[in-house]
Short mmCIF file of the C-alpha atoms (twelve columns), coordinates in Angstrom:
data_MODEL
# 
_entry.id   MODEL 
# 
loop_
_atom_site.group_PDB 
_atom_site.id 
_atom_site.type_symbol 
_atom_site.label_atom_id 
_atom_site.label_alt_id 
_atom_site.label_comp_id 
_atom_site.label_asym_id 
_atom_site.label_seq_id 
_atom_site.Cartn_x 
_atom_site.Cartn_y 
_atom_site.Cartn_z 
_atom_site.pdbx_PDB_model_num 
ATOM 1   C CA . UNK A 1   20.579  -15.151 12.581  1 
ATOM 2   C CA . UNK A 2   18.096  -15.274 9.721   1 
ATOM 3   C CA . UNK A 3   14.323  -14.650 10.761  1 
ATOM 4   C CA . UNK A 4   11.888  -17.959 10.734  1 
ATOM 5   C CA . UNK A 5   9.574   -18.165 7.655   1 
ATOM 6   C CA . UNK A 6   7.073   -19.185 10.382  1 
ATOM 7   C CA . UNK A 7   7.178   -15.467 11.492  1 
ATOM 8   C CA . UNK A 8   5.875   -14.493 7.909   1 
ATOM 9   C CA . UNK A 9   2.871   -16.994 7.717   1 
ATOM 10  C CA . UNK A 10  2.164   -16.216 11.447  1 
ATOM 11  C CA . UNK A 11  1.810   -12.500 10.536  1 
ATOM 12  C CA . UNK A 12  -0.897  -13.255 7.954   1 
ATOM 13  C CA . UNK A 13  -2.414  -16.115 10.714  1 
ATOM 14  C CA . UNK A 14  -3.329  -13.382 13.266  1 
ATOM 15  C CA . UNK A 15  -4.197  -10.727 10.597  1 
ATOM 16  C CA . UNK A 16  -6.650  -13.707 9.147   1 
ATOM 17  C CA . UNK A 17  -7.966  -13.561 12.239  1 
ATOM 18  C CA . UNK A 18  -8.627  -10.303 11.970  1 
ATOM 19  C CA . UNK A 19  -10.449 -9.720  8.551   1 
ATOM 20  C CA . UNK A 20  -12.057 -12.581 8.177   1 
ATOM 21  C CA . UNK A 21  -12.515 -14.739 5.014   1 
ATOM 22  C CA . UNK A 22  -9.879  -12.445 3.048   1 
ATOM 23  C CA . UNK A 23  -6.623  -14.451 3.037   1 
ATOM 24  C CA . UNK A 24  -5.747  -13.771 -0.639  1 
ATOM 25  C CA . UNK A 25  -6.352  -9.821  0.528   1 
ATOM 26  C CA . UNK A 26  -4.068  -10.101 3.298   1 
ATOM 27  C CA . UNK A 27  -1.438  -11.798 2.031   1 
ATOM 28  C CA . UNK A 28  -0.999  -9.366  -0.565  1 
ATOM 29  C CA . UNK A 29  -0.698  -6.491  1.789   1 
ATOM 30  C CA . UNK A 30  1.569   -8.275  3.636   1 
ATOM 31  C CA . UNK A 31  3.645   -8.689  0.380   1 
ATOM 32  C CA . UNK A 32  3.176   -4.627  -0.562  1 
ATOM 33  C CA . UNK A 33  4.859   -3.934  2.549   1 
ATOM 34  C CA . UNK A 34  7.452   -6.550  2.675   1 
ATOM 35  C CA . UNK A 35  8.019   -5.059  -0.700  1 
ATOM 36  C CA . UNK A 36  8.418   -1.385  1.339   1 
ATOM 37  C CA . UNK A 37  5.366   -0.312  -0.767  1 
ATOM 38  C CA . UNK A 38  2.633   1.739   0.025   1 
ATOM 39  C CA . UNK A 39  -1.312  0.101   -0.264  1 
ATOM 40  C CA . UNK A 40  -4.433  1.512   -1.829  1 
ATOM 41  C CA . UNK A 41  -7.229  0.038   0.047   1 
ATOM 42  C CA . UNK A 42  -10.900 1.070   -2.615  1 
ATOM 43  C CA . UNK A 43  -13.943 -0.314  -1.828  1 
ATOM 44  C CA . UNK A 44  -17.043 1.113   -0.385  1 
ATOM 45  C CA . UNK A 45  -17.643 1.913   3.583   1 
ATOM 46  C CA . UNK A 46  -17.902 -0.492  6.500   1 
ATOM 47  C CA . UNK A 47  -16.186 -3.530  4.069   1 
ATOM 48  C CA . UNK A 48  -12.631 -3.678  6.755   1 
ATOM 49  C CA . UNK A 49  -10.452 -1.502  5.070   1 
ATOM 50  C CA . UNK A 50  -9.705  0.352   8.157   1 
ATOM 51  C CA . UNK A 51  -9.384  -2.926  10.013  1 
ATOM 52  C CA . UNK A 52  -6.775  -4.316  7.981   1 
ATOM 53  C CA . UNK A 53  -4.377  -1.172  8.061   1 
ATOM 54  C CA . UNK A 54  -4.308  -1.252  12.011  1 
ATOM 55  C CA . UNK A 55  -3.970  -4.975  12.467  1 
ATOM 56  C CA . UNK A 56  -1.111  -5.020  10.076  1 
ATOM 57  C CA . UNK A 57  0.262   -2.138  12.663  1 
ATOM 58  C CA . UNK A 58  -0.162  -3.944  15.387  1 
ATOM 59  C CA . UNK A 59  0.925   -7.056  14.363  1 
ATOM 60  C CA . UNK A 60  4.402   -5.532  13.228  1 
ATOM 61  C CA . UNK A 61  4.410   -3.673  16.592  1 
ATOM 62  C CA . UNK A 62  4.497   -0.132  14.121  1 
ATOM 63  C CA . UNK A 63  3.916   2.952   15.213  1 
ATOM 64  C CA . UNK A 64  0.343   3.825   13.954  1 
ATOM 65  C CA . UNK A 65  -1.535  6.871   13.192  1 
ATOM 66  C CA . UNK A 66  -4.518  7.165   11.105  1 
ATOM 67  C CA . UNK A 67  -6.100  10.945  9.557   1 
ATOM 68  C CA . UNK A 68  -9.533  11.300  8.305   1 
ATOM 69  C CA . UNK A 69  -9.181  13.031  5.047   1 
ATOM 70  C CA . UNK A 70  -11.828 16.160  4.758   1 
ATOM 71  C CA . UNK A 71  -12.862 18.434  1.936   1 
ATOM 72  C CA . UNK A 72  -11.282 20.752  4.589   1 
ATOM 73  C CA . UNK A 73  -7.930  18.564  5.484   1 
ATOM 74  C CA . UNK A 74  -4.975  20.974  4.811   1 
ATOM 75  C CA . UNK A 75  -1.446  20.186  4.247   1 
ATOM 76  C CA . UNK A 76  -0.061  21.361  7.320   1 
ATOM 77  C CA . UNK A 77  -3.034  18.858  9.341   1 
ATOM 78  C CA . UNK A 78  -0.727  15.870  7.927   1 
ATOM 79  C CA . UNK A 79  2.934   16.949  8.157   1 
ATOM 80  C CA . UNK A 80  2.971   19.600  10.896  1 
ATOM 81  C CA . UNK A 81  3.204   23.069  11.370  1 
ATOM 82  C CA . UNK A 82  6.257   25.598  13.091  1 
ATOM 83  C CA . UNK A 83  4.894   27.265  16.216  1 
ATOM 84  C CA . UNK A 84  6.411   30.470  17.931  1 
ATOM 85  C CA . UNK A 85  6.885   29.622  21.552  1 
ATOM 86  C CA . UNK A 86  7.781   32.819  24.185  1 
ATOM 87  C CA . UNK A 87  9.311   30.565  26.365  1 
ATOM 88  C CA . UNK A 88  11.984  29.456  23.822  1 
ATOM 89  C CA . UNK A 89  11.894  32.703  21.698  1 
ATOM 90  C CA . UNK A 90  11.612  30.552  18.780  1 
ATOM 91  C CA . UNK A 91  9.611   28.937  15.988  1 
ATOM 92  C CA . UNK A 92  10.019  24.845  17.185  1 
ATOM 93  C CA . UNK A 93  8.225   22.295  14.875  1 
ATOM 94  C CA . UNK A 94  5.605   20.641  15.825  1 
ATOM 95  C CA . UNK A 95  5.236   17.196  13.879  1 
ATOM 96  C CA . UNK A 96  1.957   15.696  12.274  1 
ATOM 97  C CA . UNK A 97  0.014   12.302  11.632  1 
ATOM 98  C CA . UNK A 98  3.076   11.846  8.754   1 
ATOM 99  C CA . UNK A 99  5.822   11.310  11.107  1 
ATOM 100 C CA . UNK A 100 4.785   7.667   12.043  1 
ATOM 101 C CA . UNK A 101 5.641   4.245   10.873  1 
ATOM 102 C CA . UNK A 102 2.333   2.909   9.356   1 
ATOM 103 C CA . UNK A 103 0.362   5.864   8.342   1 
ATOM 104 C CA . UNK A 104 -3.290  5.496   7.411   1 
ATOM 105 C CA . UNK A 105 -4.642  8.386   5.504   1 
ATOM 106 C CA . UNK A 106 -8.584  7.226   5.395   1 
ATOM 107 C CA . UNK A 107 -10.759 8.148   2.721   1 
ATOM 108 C CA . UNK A 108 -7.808  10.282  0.611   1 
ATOM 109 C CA . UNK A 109 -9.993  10.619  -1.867  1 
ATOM 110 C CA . UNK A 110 -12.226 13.039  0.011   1 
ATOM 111 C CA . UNK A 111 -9.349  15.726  0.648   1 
ATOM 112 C CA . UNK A 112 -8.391  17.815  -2.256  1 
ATOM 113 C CA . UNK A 113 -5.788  17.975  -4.725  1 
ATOM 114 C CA . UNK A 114 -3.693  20.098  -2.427  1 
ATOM 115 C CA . UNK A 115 -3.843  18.245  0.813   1 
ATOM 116 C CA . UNK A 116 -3.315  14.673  -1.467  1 
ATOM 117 C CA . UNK A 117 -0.686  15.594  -3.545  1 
ATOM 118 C CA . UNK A 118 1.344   16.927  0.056   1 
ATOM 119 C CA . UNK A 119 1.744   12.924  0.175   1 
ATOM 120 C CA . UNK A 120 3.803   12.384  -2.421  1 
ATOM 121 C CA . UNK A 121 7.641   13.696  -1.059  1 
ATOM 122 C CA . UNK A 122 6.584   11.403  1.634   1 
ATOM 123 C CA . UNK A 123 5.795   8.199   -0.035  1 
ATOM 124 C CA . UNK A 124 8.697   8.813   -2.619  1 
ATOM 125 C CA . UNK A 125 11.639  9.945   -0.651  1 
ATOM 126 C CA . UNK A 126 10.455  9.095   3.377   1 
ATOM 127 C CA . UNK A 127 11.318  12.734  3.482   1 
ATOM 128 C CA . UNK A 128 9.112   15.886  4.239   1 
ATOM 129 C CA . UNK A 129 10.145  19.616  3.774   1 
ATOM 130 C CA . UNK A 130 8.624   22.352  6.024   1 
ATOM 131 C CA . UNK A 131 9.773   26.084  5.782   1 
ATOM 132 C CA . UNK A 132 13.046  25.126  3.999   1 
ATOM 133 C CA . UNK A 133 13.762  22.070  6.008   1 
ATOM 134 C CA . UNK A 134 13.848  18.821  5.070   1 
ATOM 135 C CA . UNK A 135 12.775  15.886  7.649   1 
ATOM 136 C CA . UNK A 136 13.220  12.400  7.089   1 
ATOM 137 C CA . UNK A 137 10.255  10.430  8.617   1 
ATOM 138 C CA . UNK A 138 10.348  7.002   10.787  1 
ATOM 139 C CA . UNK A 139 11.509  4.011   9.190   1 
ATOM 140 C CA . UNK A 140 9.687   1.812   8.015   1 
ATOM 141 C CA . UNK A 141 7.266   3.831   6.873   1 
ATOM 142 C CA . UNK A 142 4.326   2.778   5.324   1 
ATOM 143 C CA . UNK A 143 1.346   4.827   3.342   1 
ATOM 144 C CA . UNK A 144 -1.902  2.443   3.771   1 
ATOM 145 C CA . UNK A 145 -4.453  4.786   2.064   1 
ATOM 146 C CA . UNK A 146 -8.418  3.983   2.071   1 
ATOM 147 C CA . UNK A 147 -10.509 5.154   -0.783  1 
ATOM 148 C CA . UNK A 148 -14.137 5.333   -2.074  1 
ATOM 149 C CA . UNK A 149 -15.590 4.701   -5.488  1 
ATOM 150 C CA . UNK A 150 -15.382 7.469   -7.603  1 
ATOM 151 C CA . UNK A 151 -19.277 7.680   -8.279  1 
ATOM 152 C CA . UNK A 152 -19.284 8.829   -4.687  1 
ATOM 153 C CA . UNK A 153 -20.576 12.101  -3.299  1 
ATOM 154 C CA . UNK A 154 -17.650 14.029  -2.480  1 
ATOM 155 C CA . UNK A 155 -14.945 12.350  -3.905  1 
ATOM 156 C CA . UNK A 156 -12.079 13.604  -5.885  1 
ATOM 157 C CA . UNK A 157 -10.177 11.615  -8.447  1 
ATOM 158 C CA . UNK A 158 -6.543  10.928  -7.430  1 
ATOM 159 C CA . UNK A 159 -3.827  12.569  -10.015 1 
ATOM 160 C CA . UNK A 160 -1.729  9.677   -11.957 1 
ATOM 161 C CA . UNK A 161 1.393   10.987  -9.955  1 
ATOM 162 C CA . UNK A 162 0.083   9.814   -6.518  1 
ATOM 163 C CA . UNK A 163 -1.768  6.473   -8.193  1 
ATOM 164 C CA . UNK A 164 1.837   5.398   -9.337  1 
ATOM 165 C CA . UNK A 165 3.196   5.623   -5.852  1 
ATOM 166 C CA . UNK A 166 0.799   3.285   -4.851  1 
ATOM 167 C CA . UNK A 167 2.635   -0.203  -5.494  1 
ATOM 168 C CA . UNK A 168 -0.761  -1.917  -5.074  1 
ATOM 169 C CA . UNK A 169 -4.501  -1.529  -5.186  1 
ATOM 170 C CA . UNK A 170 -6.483  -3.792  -3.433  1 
ATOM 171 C CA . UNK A 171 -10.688 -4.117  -2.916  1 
ATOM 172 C CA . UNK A 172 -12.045 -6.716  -0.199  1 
ATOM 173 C CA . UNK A 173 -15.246 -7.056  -1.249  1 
ATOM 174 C CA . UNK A 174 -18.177 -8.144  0.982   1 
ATOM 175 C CA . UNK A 175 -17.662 -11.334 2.886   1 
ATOM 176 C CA . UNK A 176 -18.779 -14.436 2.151   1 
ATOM 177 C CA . UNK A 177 -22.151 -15.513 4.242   1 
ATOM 178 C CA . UNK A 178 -20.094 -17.924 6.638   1 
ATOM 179 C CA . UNK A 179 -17.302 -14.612 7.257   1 
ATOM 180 C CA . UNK A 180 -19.813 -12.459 7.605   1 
ATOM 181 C CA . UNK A 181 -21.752 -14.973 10.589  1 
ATOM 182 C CA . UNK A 182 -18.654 -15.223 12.197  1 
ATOM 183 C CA . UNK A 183 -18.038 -10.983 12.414  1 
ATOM 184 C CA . UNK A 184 -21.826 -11.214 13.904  1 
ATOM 185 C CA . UNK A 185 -21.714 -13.737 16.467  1 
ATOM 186 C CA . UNK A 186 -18.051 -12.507 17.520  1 
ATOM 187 C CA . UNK A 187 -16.104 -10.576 19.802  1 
ATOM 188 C CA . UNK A 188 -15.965 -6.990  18.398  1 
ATOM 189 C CA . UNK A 189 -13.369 -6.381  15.719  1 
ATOM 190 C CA . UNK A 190 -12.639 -3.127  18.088  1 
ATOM 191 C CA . UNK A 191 -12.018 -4.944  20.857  1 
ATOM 192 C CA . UNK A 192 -9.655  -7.292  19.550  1 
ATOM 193 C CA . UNK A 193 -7.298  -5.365  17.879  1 
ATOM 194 C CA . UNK A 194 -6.522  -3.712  21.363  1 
ATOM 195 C CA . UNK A 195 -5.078  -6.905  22.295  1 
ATOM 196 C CA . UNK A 196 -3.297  -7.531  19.016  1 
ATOM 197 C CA . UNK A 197 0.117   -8.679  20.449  1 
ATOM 198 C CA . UNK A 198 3.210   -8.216  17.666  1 
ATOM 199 C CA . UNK A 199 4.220   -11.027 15.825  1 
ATOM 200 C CA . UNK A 200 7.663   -10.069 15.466  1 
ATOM 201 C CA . UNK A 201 10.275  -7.708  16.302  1 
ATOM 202 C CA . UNK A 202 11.024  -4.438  14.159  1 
ATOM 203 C CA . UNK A 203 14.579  -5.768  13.438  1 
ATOM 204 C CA . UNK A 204 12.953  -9.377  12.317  1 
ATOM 205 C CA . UNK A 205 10.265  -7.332  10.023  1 
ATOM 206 C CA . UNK A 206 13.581  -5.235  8.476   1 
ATOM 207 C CA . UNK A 207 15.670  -8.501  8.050   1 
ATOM 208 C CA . UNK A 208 13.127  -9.712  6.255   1 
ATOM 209 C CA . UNK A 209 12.430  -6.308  3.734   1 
ATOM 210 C CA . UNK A 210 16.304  -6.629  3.082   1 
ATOM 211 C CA . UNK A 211 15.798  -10.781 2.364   1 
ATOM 212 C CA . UNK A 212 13.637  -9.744  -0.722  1 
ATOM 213 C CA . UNK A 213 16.629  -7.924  -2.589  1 
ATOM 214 C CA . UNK A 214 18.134  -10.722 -2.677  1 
ATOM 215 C CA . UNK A 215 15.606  -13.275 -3.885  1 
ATOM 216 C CA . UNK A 216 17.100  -14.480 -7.530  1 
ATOM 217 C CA . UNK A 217 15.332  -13.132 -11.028 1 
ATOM 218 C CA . UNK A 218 16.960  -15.075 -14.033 1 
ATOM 219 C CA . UNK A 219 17.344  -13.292 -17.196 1 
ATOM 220 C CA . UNK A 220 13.847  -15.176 -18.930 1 
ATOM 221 C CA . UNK A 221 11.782  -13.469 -15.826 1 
ATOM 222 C CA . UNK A 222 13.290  -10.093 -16.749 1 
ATOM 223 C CA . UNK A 223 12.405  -10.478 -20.502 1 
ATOM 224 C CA . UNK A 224 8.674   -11.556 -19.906 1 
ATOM 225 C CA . UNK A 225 8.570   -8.269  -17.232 1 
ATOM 226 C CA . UNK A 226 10.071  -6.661  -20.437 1 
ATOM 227 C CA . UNK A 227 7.518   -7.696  -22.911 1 
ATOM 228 C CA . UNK A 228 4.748   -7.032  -20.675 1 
ATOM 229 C CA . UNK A 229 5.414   -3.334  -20.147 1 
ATOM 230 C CA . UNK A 230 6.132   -3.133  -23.737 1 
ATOM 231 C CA . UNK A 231 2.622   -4.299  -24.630 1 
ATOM 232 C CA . UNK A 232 1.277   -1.594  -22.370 1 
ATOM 233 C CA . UNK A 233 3.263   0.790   -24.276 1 
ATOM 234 C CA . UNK A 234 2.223   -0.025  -27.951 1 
ATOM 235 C CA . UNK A 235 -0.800  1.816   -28.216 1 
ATOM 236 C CA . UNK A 236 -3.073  -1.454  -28.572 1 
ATOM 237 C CA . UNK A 237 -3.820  -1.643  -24.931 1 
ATOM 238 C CA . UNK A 238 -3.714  1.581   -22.832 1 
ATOM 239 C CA . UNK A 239 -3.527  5.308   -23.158 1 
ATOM 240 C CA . UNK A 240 -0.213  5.406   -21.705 1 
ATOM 241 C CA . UNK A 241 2.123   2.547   -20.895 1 
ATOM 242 C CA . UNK A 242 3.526   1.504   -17.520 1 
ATOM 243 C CA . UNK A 243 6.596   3.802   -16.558 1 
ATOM 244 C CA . UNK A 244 10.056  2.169   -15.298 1 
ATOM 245 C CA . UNK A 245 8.722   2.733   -12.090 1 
ATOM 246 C CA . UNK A 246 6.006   0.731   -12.185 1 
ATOM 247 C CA . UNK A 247 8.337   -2.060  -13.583 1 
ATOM 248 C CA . UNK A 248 10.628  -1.987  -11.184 1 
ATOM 249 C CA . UNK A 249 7.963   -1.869  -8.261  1 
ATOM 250 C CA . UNK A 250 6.312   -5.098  -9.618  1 
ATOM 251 C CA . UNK A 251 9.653   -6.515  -10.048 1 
ATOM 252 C CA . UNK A 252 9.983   -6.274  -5.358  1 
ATOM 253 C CA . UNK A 253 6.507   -7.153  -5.567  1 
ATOM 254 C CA . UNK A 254 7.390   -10.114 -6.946  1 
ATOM 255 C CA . UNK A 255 10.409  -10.795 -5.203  1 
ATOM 256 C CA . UNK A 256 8.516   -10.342 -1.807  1 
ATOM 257 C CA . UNK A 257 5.572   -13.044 -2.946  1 
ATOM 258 C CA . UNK A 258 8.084   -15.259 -3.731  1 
ATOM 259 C CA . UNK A 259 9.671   -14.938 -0.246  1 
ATOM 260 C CA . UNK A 260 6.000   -15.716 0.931   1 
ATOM 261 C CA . UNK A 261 5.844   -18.600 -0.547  1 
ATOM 262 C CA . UNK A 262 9.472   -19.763 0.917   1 
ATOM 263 C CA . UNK A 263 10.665  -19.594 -2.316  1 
ATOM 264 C CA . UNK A 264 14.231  -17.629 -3.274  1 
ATOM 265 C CA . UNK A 265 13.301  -17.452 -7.115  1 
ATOM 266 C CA . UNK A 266 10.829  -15.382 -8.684  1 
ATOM 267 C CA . UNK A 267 8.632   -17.210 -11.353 1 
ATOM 268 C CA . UNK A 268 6.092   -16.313 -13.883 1 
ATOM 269 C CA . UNK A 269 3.375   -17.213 -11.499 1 
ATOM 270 C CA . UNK A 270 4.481   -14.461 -9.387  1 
ATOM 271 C CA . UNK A 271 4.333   -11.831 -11.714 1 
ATOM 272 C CA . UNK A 272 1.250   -12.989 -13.467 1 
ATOM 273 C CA . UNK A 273 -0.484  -13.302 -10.012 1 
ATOM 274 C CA . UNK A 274 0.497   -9.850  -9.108  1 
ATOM 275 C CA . UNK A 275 -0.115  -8.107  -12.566 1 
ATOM 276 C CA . UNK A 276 -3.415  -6.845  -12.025 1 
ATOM 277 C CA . UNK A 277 -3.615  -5.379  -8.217  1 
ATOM 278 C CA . UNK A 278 0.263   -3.766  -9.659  1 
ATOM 279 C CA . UNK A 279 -0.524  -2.043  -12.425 1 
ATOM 280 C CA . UNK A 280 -4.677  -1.607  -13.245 1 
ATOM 281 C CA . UNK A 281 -4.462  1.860   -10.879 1 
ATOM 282 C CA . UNK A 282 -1.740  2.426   -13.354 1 
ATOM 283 C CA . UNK A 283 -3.592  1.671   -16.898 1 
ATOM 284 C CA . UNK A 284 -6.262  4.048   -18.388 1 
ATOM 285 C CA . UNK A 285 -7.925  1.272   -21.172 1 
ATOM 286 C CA . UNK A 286 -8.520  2.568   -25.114 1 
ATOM 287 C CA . UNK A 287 -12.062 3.900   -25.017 1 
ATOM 288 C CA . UNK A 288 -12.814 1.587   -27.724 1 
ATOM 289 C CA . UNK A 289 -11.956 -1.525  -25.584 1 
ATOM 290 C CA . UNK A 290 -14.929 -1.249  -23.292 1 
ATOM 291 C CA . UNK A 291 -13.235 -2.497  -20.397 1 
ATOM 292 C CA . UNK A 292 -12.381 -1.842  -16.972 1 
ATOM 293 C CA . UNK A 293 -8.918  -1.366  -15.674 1 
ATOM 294 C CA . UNK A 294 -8.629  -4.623  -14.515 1 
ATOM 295 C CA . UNK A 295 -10.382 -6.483  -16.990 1 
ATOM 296 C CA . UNK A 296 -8.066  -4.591  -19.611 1 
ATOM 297 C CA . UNK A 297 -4.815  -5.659  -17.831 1 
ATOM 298 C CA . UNK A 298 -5.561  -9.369  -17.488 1 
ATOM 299 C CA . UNK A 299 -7.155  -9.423  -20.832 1 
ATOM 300 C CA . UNK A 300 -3.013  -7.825  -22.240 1 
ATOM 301 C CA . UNK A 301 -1.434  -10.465 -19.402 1 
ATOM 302 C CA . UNK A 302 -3.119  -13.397 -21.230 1 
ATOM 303 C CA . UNK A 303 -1.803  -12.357 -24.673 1 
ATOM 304 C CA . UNK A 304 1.362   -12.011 -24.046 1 
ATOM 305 C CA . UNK A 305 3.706   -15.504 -24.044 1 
ATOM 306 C CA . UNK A 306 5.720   -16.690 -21.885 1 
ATOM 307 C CA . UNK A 307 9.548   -16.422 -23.652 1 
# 
């Protein structure tokens, strides 16, 4: 029996509930992972981003584990570490933060190249290898990473090979003055998420991911996804164009939204919506262009027609 598209809506209800005055925000998280993406969360400290990843956990009953990433974070603090143990006469493994369902890796861009780039088998291939063996982690599993602003003390810039395994970047902002009343005058945040009863079942939540391959994309979608990464790729634009990968993970993206929105057709609207928290992590702008990320990749979405 198919899930209820009241299940989907009620997820991003009680999330709503959650971080307050971000709907947009959460809806789109909702769609990375319905999408089976993984989230960057930027923005500075104290905004929610924290909040969000473990109400989403919750509220899909997930397994949850969250590591502070450190200058001093190594490799082996995230995906475990092979112990000798007398009583067994043997090495037995003993698994990390990495082998859970949602993980939250906070701050990543305070750990170094080493420890951050120890993601990436993980996010691509829901696999880790440890002393010649390879271990395939929970499913789902889910990569909600938490970052700061680059002008930061202690930050480190995130290599273009992890960025693109981020399906989507996402900033909440600070809240609007009636939000922000409401956080004050209520129950703590803390507090509530203890109580944060699922929504829906894991089977629902996976009969739903496998509901988005099948959501139709006619032929015109696929050539105005075409043209769009093309115009990354002509040198007018960016530094380097979007890779196949990055097409093909807005393409679920947009699939998922449409799902959302009870819809089983992508449009435009759903790939113009999604364009810019897609690909701007993505896009390095011509110097000459004086524009952000962002601000580049909306200013190339509104050139290009529709076919």
């Amino acid at each position: 029996m198919p899930p209820s598209s009241s299940s989907l809506s009620g997820l991003i209800d009680q999330v709503s509930t959650i971080v307050v005055g971000k709907r947009e925000q959460v809806t789109l998280a909702v769609i990375c992972l319905l999408a089976s993406g993984h989230l960057l969360i930027e923005d500075v400290p104290g905004v929610g981003k924290t909040t969000l990843s473990h109400a989403l956990a919750r509220s899909l009953g997930l397994q949850f584990a969250r590591v502070q990433f450190t200058s001093d974070l190594l490799p082996s603090d995230l995906i475990g570490v092979s112990v000798y143990e007398r009583q067994q006469d043997r090495f037995v493994f003993h698994p990390g933060p990495v082998f859970s369902q949602v993980l939250l890796a906070d701050e990543i861009n305070r750990a170094g190249p080493r420890t951050q780039s120890a993601l990436l088998e993980a996010m691509e291939e829901r696999q880790v290898s440890v002393d010649g063996v390879t271990r395939a982690l929970p499913s789902p599993f889910f990569v909600i990473a938490t970052q700061n602003p680059g002008e930061q003390l202690g930050t480190h810039p995130l290599p273009e090979s992890q960025l693109d395994r981020f399906a989507m970047r996402l900033s909440l902002g600070y809240p609007a003055p009636a939000a922000e009343r409401a956080l004050l005058a209520g129950e703590d945040r803390r507090e509530v998420l203890q109580h944060l009863p699922p929504v829906m079942s894991l089977s629902e939540w996976q009969q739903w991911q496998t509901r988005v391959h099948d959501v139709h994309v006619s032929g015109s979608l696929l050539d105005y996804l075409q043209a769009l990464l093309a115009a990354t790729r002509d040198g007018q634009w960016c530094a380097q164009g979007l890779s196949p990968r990055a097409g093909l993970s807005l393409l679920r993206l947009a699939r998922a939204r449409a799902l959302v929105s009870g819809r089983g057709h992508v449009s435009p609207e759903d790939i113009q919506q999604l364009w810019v928290p897609a690909v701007a992590h993505r896009l390095t702008p011509l110097p000459r262009s004086g524009r952000s990320a962002a601000a580049q990749a909306r200013a190339l979405l509104e050139a290009v027609p529709l076919p």
